[in-house]
Short mmCIF file of C-alpha atoms and ligand atoms in Angstrom, two decimals:
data_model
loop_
_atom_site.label_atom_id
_atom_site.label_comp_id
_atom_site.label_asym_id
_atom_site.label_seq_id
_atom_site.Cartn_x
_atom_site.Cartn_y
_atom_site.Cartn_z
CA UNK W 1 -19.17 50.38 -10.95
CA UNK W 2 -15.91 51.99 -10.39
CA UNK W 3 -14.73 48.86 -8.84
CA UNK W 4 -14.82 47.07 -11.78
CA UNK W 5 -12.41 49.29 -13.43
CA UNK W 6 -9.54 49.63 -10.83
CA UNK W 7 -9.90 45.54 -10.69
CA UNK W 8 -8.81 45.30 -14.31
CA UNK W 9 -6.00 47.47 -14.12
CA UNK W 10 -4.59 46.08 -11.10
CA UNK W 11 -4.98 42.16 -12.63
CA UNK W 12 -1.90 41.64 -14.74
CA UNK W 13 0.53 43.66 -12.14
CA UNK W 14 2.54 40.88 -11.13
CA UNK W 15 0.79 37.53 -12.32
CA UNK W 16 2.80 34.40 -13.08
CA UNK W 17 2.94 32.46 -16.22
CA UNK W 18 1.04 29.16 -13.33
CA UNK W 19 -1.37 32.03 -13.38
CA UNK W 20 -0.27 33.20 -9.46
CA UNK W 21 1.11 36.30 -8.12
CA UNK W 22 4.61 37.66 -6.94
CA UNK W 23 3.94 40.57 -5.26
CA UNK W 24 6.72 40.69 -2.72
CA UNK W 25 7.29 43.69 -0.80
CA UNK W 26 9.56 46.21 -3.01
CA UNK W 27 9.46 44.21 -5.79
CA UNK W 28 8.36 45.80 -9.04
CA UNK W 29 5.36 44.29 -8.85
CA UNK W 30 4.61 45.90 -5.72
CA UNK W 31 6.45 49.52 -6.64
CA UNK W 32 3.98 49.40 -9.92
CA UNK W 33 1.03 48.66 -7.05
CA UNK W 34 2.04 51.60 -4.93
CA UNK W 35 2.24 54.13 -8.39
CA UNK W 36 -0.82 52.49 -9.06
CA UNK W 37 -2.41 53.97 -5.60
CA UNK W 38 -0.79 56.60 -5.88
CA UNK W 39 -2.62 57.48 -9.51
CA UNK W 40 -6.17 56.50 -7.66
CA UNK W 41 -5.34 59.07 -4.66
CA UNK W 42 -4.51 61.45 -7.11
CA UNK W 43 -7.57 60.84 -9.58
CA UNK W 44 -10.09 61.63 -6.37
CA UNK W 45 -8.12 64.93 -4.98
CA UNK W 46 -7.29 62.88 -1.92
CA UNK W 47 -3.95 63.77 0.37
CA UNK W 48 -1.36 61.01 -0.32
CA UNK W 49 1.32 60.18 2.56
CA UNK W 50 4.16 57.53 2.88
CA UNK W 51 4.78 57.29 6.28
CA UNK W 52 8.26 56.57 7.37
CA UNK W 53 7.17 52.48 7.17
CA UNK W 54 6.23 52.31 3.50
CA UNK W 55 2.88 52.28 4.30
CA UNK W 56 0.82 54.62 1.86
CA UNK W 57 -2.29 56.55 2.79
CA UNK W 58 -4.60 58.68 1.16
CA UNK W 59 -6.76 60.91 2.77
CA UNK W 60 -10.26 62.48 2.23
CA UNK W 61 -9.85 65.68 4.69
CA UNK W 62 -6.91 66.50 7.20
CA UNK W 63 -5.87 63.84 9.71
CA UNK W 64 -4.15 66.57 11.88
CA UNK W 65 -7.39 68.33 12.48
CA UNK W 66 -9.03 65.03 14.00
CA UNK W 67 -8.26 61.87 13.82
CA UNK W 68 -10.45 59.80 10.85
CA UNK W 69 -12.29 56.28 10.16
CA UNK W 70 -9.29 54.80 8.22
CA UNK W 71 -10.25 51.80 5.63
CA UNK W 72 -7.71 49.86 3.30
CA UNK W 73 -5.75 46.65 3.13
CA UNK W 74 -2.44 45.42 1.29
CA UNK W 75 -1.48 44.97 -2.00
CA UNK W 76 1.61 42.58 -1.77
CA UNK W 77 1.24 39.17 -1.75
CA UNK W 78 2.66 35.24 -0.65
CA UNK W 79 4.42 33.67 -3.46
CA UNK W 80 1.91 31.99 -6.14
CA UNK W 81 -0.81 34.10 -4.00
CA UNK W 82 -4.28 34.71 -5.00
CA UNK W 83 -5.60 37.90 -6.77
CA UNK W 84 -7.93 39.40 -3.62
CA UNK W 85 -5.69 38.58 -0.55
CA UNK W 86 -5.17 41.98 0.33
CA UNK W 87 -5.97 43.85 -3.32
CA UNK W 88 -9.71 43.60 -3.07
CA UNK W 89 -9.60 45.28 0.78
CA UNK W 90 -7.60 48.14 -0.83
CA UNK W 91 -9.59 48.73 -4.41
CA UNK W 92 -13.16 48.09 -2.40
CA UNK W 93 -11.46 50.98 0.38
CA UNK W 94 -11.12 53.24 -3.20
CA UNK W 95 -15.15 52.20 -4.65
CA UNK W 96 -16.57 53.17 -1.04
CA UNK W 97 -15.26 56.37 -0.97
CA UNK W 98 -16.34 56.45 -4.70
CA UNK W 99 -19.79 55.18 -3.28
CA UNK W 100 -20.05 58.09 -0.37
CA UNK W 101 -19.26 60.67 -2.71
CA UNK W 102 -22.36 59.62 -5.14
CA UNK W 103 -24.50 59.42 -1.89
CA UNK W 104 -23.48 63.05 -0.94
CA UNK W 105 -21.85 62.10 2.16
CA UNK W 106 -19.94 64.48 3.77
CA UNK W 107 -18.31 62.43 6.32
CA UNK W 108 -17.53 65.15 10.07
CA UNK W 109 -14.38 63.36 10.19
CA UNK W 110 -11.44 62.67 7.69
CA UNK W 111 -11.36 59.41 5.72
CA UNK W 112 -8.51 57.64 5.08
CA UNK W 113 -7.72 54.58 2.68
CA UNK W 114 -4.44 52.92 3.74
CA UNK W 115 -2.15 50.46 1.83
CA UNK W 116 -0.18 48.39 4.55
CA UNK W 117 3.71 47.50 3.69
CA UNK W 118 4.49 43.81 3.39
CA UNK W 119 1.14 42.23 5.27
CA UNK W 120 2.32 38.51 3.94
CA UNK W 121 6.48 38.60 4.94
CA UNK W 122 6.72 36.65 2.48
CA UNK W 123 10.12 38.34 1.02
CA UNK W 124 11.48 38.80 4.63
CA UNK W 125 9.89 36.45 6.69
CA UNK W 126 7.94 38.43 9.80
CA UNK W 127 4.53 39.00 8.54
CA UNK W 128 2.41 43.07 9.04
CA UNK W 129 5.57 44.38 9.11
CA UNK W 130 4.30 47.63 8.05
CA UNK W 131 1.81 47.51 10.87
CA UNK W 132 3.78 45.81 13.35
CA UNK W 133 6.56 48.83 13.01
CA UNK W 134 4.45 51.86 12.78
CA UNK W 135 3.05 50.16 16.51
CA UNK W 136 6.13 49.83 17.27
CA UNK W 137 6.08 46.00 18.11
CA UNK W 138 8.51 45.31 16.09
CA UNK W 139 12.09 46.98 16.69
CA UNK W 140 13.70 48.65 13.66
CA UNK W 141 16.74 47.26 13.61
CA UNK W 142 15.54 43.83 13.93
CA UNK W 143 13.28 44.59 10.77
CA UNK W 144 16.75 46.37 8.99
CA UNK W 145 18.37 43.52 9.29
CA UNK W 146 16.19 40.81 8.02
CA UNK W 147 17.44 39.10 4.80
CA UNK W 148 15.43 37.55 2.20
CA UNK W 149 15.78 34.43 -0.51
CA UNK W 150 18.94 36.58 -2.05
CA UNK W 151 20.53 37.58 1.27
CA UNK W 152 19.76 41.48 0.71
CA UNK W 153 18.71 42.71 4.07
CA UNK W 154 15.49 45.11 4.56
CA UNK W 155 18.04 48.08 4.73
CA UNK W 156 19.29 46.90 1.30
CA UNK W 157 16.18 46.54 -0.40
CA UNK W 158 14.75 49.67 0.36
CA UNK W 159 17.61 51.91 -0.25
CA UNK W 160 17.12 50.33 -3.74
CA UNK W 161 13.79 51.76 -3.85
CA UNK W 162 14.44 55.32 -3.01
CA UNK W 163 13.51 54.75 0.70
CA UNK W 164 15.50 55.56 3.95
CA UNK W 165 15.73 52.37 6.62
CA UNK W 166 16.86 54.38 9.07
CA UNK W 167 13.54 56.01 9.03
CA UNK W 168 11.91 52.59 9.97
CA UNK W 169 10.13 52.69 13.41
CA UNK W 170 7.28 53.34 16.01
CA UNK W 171 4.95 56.41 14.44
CA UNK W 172 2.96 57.83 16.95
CA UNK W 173 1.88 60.36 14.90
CA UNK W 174 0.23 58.30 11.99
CA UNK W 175 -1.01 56.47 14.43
CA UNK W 176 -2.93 59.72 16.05
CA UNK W 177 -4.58 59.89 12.42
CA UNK W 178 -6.25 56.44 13.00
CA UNK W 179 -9.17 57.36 14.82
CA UNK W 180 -10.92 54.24 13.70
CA UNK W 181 -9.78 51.06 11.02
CA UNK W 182 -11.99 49.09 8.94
CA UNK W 183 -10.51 46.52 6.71
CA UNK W 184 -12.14 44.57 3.76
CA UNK W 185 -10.75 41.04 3.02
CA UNK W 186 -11.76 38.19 0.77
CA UNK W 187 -12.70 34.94 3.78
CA UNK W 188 -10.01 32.77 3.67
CA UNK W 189 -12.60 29.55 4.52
CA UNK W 190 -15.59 28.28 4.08
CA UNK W 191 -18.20 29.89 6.93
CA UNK W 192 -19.70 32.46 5.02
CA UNK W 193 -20.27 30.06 1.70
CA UNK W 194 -21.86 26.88 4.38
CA UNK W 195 -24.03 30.24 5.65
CA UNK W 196 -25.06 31.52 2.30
CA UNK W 197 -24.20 34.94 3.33
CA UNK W 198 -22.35 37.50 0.76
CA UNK W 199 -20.79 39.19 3.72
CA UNK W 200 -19.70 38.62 7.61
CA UNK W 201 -17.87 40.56 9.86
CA UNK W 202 -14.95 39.49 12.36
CA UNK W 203 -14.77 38.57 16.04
CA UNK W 204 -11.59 37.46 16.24
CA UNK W 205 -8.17 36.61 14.82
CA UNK W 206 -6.54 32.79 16.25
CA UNK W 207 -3.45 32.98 18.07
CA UNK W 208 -0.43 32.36 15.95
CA UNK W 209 3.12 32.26 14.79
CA UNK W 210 5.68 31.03 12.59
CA UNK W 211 8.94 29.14 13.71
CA UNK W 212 11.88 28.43 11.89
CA UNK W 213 13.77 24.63 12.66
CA UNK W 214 17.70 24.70 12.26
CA UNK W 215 18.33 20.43 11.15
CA UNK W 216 22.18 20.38 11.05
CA UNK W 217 23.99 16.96 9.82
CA UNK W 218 26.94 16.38 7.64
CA UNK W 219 26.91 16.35 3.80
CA UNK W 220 28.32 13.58 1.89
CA UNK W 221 28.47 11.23 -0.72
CA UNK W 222 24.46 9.80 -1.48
CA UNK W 223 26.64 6.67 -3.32
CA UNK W 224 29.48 5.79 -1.00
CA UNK W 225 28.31 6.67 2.43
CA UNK W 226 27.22 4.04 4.04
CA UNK W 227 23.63 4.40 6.10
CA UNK W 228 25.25 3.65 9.70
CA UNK W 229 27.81 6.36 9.02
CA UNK W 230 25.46 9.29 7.82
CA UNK W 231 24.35 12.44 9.76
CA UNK W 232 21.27 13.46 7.17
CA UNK W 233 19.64 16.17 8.78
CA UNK W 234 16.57 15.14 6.16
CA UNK W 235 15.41 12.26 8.35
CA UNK W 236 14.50 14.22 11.86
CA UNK W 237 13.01 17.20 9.63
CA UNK W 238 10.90 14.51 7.61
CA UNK W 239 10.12 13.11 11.18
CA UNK W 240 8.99 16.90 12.38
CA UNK W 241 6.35 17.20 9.33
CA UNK W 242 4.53 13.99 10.09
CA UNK W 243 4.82 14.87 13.98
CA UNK W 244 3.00 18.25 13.37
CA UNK W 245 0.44 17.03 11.66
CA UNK W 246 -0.50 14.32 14.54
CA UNK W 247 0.33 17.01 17.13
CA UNK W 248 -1.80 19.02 15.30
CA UNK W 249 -4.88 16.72 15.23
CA UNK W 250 -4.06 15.40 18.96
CA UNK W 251 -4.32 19.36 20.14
CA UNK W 252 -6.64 20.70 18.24
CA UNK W 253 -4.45 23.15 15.73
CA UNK W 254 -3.30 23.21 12.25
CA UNK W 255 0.09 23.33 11.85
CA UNK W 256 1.92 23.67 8.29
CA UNK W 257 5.60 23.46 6.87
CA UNK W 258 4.96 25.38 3.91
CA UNK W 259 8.70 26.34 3.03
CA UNK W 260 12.25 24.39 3.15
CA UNK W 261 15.58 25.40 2.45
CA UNK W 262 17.49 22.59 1.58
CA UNK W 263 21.82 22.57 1.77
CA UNK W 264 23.65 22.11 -0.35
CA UNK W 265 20.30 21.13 -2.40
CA UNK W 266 22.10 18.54 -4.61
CA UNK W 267 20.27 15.37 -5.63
CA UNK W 268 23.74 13.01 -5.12
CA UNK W 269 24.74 14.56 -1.70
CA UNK W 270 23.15 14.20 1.66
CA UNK W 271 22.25 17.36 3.00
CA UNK W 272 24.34 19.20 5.64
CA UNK W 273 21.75 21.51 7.15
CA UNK W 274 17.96 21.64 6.51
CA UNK W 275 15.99 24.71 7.46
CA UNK W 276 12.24 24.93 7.58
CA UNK W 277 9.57 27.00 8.50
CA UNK W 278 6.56 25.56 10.63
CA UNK W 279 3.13 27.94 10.77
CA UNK W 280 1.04 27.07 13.79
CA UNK W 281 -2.24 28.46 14.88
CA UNK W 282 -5.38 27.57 17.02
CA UNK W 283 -8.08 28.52 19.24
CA UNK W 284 -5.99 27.92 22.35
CA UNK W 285 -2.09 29.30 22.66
CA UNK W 286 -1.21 27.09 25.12
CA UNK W 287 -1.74 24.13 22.41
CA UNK W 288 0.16 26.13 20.04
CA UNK W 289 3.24 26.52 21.72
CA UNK W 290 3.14 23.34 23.32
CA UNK W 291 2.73 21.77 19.53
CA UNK W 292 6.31 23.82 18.71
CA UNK W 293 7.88 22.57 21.79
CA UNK W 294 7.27 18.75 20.77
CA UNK W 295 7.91 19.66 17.19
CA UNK W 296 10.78 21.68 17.66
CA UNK W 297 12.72 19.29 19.95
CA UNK W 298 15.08 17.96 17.21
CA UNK W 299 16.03 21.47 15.79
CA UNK W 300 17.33 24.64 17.11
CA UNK W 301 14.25 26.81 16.93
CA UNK W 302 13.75 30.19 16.40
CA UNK W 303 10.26 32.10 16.72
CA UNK W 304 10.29 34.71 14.09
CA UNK W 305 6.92 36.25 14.83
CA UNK W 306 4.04 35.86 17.32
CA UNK W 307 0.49 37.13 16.56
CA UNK W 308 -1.37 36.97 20.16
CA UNK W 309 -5.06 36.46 20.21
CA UNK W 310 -7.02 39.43 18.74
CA UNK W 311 -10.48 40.00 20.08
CA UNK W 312 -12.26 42.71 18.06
CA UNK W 313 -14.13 44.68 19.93
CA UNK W 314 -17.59 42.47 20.43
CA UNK W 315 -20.17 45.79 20.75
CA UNK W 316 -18.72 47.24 17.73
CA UNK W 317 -18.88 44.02 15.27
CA UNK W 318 -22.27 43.28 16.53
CA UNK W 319 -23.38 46.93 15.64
CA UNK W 320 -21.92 46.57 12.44
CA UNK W 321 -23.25 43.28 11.92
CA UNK W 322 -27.14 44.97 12.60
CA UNK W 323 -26.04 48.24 10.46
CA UNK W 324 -25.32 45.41 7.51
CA UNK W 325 -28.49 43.67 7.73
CA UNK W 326 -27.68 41.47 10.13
CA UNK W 327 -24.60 39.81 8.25
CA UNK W 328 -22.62 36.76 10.54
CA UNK W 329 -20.58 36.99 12.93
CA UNK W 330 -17.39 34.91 12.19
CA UNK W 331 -13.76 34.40 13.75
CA UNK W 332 -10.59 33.79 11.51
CA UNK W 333 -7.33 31.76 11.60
CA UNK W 334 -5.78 34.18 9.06
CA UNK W 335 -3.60 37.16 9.98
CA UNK W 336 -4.46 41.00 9.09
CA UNK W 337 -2.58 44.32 10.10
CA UNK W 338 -6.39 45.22 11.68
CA UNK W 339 -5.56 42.57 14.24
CA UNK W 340 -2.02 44.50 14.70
CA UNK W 341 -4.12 47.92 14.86
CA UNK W 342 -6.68 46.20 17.49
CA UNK W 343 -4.38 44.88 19.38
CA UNK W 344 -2.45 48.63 19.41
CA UNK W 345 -5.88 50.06 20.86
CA UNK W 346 -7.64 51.15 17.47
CA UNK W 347 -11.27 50.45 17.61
CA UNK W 348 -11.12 48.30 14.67
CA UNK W 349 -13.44 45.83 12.25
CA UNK W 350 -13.31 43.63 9.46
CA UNK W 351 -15.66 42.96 6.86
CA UNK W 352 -15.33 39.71 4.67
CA UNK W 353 -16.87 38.83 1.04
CA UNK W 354 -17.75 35.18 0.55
CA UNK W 355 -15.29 33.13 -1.22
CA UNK W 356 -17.11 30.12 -2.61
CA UNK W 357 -13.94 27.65 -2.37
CA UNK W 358 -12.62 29.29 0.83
CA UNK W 359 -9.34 28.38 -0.76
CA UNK W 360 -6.81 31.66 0.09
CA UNK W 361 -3.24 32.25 -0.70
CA UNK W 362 -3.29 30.23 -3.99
CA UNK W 363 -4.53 31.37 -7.24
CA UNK W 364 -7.68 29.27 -7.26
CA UNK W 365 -8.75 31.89 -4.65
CA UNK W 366 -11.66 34.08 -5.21
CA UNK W 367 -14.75 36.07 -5.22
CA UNK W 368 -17.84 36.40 -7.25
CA UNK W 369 -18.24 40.29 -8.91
CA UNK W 370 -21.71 40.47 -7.30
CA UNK W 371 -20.49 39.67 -3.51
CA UNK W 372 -17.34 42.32 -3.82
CA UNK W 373 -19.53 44.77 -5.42
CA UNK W 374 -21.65 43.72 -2.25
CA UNK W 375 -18.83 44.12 -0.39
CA UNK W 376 -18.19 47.91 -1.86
CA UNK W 377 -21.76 48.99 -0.12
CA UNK W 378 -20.85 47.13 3.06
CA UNK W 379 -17.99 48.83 3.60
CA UNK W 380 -19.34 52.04 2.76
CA UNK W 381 -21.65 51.59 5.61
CA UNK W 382 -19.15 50.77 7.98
CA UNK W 383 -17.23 53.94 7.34
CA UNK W 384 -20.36 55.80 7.77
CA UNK W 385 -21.30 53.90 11.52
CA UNK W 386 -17.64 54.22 12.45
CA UNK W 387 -17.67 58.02 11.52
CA UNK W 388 -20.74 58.33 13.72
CA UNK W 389 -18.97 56.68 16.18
CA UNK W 390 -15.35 58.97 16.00
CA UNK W 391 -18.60 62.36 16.04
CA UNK W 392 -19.90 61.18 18.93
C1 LIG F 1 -1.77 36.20 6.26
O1 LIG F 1 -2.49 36.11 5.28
C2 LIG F 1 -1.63 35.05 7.10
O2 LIG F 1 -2.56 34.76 7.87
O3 LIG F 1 -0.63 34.34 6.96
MN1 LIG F 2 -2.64 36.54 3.19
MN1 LIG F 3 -4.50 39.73 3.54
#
């Protein structure tokens, strides 16, 4: 299968020496990753586009006749990240059209396989960026000015890869093209392994956000000062990580501090500022931000984005579900640019491939060859009913 193929040659781009991957937006992992797309378009006579966002798509007919049944992922990735967080939505988008083709499908309505722009933010912080500004729900010059690890804003980085940031911003007219999105993802959890099912299909995307705490003290000597006389800014963020994990448990959500900036970051001084960055999510928003409220309340907090509840549209999952053999219906605490296209009015689906661990955003993450090859078919099927759907 064809999917085999593009798998191996997108494997090494960008894979650690721990055996993870740094595939930050821009980077030159991720510019190899867009030639690389670019090459596959190219091999299959398909239209390729870069829309003013970064976000690449390559089309099977003309989106400005009608709009089409769009399918595709991200290929970026969080720091030490897994190999099919985003990659296997965007290679499996690539096989199914591979797949129609052989089947002699000749789709009424233009196809379209999309690679989002930064999905994880894990370079600039805001995650879906590429979605979240071609929707317009982010504001351009907030996204320009965003600064990563090295201080280079947005602006910066991509004018050092041939883009133009003033370009950034709302596209109402890629997002005419989208008639209909289906994305593939590996499941990030353990539902469709405790169901023995290969494949489910999405109902909804958690409520959630990520926060960043401010902890200002005063650095000094670790030797001389003496304990009354210190302002460590260490002790009340130590005191925030064990509070969000009761908070958590007490309301219900998970809550994680999965990155820390640490100044001056010497092992002989006490800090003088302490930044982290706490990731909450749960069934119920209310217990969210009520969890960053307590959390929060010795820092100066900042909310640097907000993912609302995403309800996929319930007849169109459960038609899917039937059209795929009755595959099970699941919800999901992770974050995908289909919940930023639902939530911008796009009848939109997910599909997921079992992932026997359910561990995600590591490198221990995976997915069996027969399940994404399984996958490949699904998806193909969903294109087809969601074509139907955009005929009728
Ligand atoms: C994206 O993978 C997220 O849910 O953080
Ligand atoms: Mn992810
Ligand atoms: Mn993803």
């Amino acid at each position: 299968m064809e999917f085999d193929g593009m798998w191996v040659a997108v494997a090494d781009v960008g894979r650690d020496a721990r055996g993870g991957y740094l595939r930050d937006a821009w980077s030159a992992a991720d510019l190899e990753l867009r030639e690389w797309f670019r090459q596959e378009a190219g091999r299959r006579g398909l239209d390729l586009r870069e829309d003013r966002n970064g976000n690449l798509w390559a089309w099977w007919g003309d989106p400005e006749a009608r709009p089409g049944v769009v399918t595709g992922s991200h290929l970026d990735s969080v720091r030490q990240g897994g190999a099919y967080d985003g990659p296997l939505g965007v290679v499996s988008a690539f096989a199914a059209i591979d797949l129609l083709r052989e089947q002699g499908v000749r789709p009424g309505v233009p196809l379209g396989v999309a690679c989002f722009t930064d999905e994880e933010g894990a370079r600039f912080g805001v995650p879906c960026m590429g979605s979240r500004l071609l929707t317009g729900v982010v504001e351009p010059d907030r996204a320009r000015g965003l600064t990563d690890d090295d201080g280079d804003t947005m602006a910066d980085v991509l004018r050092r890869a041939g883009r133009d940031p003033a370009a950034l911003g709302a596209d109402p007219e890629t997002r005419r093209h989208i008639g209909a999105f289906v994305e593939l993802h590996v499941e990030q959890g353990r539902a469709l392994v405790d169901m023995d099912a290969p494949i489910g299909v999405a109902t909804s995307i958690w409520p959630h956000g990520r926060w960043r705490l401010d902890f200002a003290g005063r650095a000094d000597h670790a030797g001389t000062t003496r304990l009354a006389d210190r302002d460590d800014p260490m002790i009340p963020f130590a005191e925030a990580v064990l509070s969000a994990r009761t908070a958590a448990e007490r309301r219900g959500v998970v809550a994680t501090v999965g990155k820390v900036r640490v100044s001056p970051g010497s092992a002989n001084a006490i800090p003088g500022h302490v930044t982290a960055w706490l990731d909450v999510r749960g069934e119920d928003e209310h217990a969210v931000r009520d969890l960053v409220a307590e959390v929060g309340a010795g820092a100066r907090v900042g909310c640097e984005s907000w993912s609302p509840r995403v309800e996929f549209d319930p007849a169109l999952a459960a038609r899917l579900a039937a059209a795929l053999g009755g595959a099970p219906l699941i919800g999901t605490g992770a974050g995908h640019d289909a919940g930023i296209l639902a939530a911008a009015g796009v009848p939109t689906a997910m599909v997921f491939v079992r992932n026997p661990t359910g561990i995600s955003h590591s490198p221990e993450e995976h997915a069996e060859p027969a399940d994404c090859h399984a996958g490949v078919a699904a998806l193909a099927d969903a294109i087809k009913e969601l074509a139907d759907e955009l005929l009728v």
